[in-house]
Coordinates of N, CA and C in Angstrom, one line a residue:
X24 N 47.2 36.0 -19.3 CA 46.7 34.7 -19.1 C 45.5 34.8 -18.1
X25 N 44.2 33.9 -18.8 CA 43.1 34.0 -17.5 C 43.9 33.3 -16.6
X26 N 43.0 33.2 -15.4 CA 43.3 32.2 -14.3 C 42.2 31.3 -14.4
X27 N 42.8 30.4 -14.2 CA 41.8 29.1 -14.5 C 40.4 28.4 -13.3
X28 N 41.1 29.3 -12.0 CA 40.1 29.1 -11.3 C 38.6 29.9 -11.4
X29 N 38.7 30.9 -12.5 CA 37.7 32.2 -12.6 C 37.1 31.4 -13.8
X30 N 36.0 31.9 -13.5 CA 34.7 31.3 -14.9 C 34.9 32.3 -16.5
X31 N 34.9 32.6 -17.3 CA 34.9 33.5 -18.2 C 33.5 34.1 -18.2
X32 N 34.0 35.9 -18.0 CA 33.2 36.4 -17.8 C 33.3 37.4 -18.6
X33 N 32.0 37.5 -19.5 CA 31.9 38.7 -20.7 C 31.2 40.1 -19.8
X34 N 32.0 40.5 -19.9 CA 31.7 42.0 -19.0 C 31.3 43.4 -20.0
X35 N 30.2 43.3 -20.5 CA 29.8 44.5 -21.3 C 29.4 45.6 -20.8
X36 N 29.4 46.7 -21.3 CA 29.1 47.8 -20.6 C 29.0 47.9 -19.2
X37 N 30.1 48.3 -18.4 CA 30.6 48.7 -17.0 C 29.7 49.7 -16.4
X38 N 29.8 49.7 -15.4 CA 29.7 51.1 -14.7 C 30.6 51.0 -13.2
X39 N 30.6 52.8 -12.7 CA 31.1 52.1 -11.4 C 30.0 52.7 -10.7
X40 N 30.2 51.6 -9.6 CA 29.2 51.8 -8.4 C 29.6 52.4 -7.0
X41 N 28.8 53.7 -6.7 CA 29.2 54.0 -5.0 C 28.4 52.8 -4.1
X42 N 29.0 52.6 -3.3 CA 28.4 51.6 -2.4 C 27.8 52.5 -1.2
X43 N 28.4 54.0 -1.1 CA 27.6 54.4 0.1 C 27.2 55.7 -0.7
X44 N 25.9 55.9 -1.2 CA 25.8 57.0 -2.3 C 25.9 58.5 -1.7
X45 N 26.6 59.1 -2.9 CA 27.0 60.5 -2.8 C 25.9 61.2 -2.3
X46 N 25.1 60.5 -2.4 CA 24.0 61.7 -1.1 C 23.2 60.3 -0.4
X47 N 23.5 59.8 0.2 CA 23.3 59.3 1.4 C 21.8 59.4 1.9
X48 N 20.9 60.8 2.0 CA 20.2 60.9 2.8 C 18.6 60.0 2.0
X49 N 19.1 60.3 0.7 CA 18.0 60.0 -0.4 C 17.9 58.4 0.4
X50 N 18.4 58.1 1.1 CA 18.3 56.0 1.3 C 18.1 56.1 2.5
X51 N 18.5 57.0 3.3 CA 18.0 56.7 5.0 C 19.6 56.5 5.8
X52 N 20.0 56.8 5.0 CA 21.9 56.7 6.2 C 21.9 57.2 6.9
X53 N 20.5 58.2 7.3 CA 20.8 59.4 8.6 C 22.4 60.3 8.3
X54 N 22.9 60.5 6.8 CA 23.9 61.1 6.6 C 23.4 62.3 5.3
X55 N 24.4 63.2 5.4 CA 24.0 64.2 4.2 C 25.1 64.2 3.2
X56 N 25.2 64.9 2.1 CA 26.3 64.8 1.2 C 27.5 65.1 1.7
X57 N 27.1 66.8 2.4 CA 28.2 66.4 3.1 C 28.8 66.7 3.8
X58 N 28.4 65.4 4.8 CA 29.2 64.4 5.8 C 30.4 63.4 5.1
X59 N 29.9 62.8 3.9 CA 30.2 62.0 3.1 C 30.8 62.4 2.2
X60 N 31.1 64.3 1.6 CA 32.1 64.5 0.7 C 33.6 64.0 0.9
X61 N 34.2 64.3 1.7 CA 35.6 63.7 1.9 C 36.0 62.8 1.3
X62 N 35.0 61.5 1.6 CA 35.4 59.8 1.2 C 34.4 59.6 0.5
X63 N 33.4 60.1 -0.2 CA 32.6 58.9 -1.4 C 33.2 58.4 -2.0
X64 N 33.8 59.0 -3.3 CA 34.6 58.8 -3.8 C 36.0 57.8 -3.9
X65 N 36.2 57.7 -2.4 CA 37.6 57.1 -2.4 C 36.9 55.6 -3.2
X66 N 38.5 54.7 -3.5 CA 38.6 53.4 -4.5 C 37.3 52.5 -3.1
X67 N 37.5 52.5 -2.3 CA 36.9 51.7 -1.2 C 35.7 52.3 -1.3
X68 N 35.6 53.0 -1.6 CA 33.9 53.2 -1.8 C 33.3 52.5 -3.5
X69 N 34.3 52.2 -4.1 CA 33.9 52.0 -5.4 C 33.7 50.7 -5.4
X70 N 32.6 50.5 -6.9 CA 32.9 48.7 -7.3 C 32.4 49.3 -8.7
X71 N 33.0 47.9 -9.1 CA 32.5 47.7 -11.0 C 31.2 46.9 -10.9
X72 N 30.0 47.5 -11.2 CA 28.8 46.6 -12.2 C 28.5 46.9 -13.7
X73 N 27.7 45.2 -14.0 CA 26.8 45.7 -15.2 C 25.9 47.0 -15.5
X74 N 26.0 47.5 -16.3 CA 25.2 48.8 -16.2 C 23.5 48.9 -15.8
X75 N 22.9 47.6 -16.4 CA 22.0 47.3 -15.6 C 21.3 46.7 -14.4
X76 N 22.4 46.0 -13.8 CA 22.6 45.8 -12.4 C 22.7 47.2 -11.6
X77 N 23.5 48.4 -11.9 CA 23.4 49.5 -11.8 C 22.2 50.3 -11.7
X78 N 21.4 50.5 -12.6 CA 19.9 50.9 -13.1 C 19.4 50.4 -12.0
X79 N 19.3 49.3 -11.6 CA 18.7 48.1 -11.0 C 18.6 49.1 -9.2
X80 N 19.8 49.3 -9.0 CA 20.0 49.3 -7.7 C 19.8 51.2 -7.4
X81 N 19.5 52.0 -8.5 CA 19.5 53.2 -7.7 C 20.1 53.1 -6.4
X82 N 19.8 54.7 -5.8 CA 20.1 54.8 -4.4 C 19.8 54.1 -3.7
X83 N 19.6 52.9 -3.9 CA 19.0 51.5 -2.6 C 20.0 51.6 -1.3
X84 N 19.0 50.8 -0.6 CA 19.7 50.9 0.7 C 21.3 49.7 0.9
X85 N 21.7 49.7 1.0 CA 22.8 49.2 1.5 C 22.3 47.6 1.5
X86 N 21.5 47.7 2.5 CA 20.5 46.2 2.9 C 20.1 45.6 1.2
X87 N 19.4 46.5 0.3 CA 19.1 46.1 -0.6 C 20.2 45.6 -2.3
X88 N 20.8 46.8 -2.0 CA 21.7 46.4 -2.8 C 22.5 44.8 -3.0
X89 N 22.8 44.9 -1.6 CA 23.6 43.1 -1.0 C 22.4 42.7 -1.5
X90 N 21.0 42.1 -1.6 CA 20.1 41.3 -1.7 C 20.0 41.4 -3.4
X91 N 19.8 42.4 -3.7 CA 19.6 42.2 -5.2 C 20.8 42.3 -6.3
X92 N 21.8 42.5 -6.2 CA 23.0 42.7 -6.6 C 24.0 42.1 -6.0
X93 N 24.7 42.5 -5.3 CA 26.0 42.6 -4.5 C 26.0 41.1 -4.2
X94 N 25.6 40.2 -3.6 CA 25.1 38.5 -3.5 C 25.3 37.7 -4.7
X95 N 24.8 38.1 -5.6 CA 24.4 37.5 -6.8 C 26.0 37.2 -8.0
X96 N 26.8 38.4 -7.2 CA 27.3 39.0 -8.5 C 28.5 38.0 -8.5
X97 N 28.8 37.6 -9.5 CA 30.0 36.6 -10.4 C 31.6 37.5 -9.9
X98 N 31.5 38.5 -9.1 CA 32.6 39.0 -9.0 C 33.0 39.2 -7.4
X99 N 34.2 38.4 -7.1 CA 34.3 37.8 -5.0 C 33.8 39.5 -4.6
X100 N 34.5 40.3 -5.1 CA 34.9 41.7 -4.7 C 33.3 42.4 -4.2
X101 N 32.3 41.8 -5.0 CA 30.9 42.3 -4.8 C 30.4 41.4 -3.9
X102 N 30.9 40.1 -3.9 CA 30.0 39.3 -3.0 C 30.5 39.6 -1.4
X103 N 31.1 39.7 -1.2 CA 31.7 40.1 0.0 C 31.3 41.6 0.5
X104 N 31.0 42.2 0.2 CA 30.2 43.3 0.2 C 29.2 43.6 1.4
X105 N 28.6 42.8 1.4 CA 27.4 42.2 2.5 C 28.4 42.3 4.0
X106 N 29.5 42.2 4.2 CA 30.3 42.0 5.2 C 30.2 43.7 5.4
X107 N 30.4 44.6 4.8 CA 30.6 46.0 5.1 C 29.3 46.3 5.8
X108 N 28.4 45.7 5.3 CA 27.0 46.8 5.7 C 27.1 47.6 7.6
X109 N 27.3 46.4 8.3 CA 27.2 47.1 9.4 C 28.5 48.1 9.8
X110 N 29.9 48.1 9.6 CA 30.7 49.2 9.6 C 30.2 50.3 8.4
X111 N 29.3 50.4 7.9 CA 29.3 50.9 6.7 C 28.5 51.8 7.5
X112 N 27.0 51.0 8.1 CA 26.4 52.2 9.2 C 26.7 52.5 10.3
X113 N 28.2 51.8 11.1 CA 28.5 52.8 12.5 C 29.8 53.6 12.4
X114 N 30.4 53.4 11.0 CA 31.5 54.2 10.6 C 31.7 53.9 9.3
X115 N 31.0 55.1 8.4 CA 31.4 54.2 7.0 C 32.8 54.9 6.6
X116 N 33.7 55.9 7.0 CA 34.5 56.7 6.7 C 35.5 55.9 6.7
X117 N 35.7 55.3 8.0 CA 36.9 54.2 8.4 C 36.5 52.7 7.5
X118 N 35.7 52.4 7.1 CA 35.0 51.3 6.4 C 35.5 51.0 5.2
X119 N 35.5 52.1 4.4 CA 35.7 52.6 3.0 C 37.5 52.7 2.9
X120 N 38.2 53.3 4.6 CA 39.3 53.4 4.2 C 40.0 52.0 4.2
X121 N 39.2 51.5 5.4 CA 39.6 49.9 5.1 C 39.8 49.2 4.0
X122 N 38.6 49.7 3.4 CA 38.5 48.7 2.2 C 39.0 48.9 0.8
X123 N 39.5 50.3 1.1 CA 40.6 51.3 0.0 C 41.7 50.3 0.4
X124 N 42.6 50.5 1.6 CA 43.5 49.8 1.9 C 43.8 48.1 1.2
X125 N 42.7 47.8 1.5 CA 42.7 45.9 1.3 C 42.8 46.1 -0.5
X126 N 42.2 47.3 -1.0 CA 42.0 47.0 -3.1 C 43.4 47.3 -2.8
X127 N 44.0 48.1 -2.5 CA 45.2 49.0 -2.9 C 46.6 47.7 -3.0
X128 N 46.2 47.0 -1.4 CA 47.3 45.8 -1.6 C 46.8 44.6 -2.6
X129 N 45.9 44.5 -3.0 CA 45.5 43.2 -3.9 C 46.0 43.7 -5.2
X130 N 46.1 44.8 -5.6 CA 46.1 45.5 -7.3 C 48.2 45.6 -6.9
X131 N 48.5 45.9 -5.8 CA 50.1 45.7 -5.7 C 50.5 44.6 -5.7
X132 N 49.9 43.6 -5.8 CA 50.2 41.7 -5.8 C 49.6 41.3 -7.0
X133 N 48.8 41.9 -7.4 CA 48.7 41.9 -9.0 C 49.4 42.2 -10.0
X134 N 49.8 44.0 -10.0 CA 50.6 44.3 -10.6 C 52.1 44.4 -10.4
X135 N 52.8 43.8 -9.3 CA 53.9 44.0 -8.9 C 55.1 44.0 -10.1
X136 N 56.1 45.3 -9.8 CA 57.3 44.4 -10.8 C 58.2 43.8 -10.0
X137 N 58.7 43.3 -11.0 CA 59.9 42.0 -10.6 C 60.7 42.5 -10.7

């Protein structure tokens, strides 16, 4: 069943997105791959976009991404986003696990059994 508070959203061709890119340095993080191997990857580093929203945002900066994407996007999970940027540049390791943490309990309240 949708939920009725959510707009219907036709979601074609996905992609996922790193929010802190697997090489970092290409955007100015002052970070290299890897510093960043451990945790890119983790779920807290991830999001779902349109694939051309994707295209869109290359390695962009953090700063840019929220402005041309991440703001805009029809999905809370992305709009909120913009709140990471500054833990993202004075700790993005703990940032990411945070924010692994917070998906991990929302998808256990989602999917819970009874």
């Amino acid at each position: 069943m949708i939920r009725q508070s959510q707009p219907s959203i036709k979601f074609e061709d996905p992609t996922i997105e790193h929010i802190l890119p697997q090489n970092p340095k290409k955007v100015h993080w002052e970070l290299e791959a890897s510093d960043v191997k451990d945790f890119v990857d983790n779920v807290g580093n991830l999001t779902i976009l349109y694939s051309k929203d994707n295209k869109v945002l290359g390695n962009s900066p953090m700063k840019v991404k929220i402005e041309k994407v991440f703001s805009k996007s029809l999905f809370k999970m992305n709009k909120n986003l913009g709140k990471l940027q500054k833990g993202l540049e004075d700790n993005p390791e703990k940032t990411i696990e945070e924010r692994g943490y917070e998906l991990a309990k929302k998808a256990n309240k989602i999917w819970a059994l009874k």
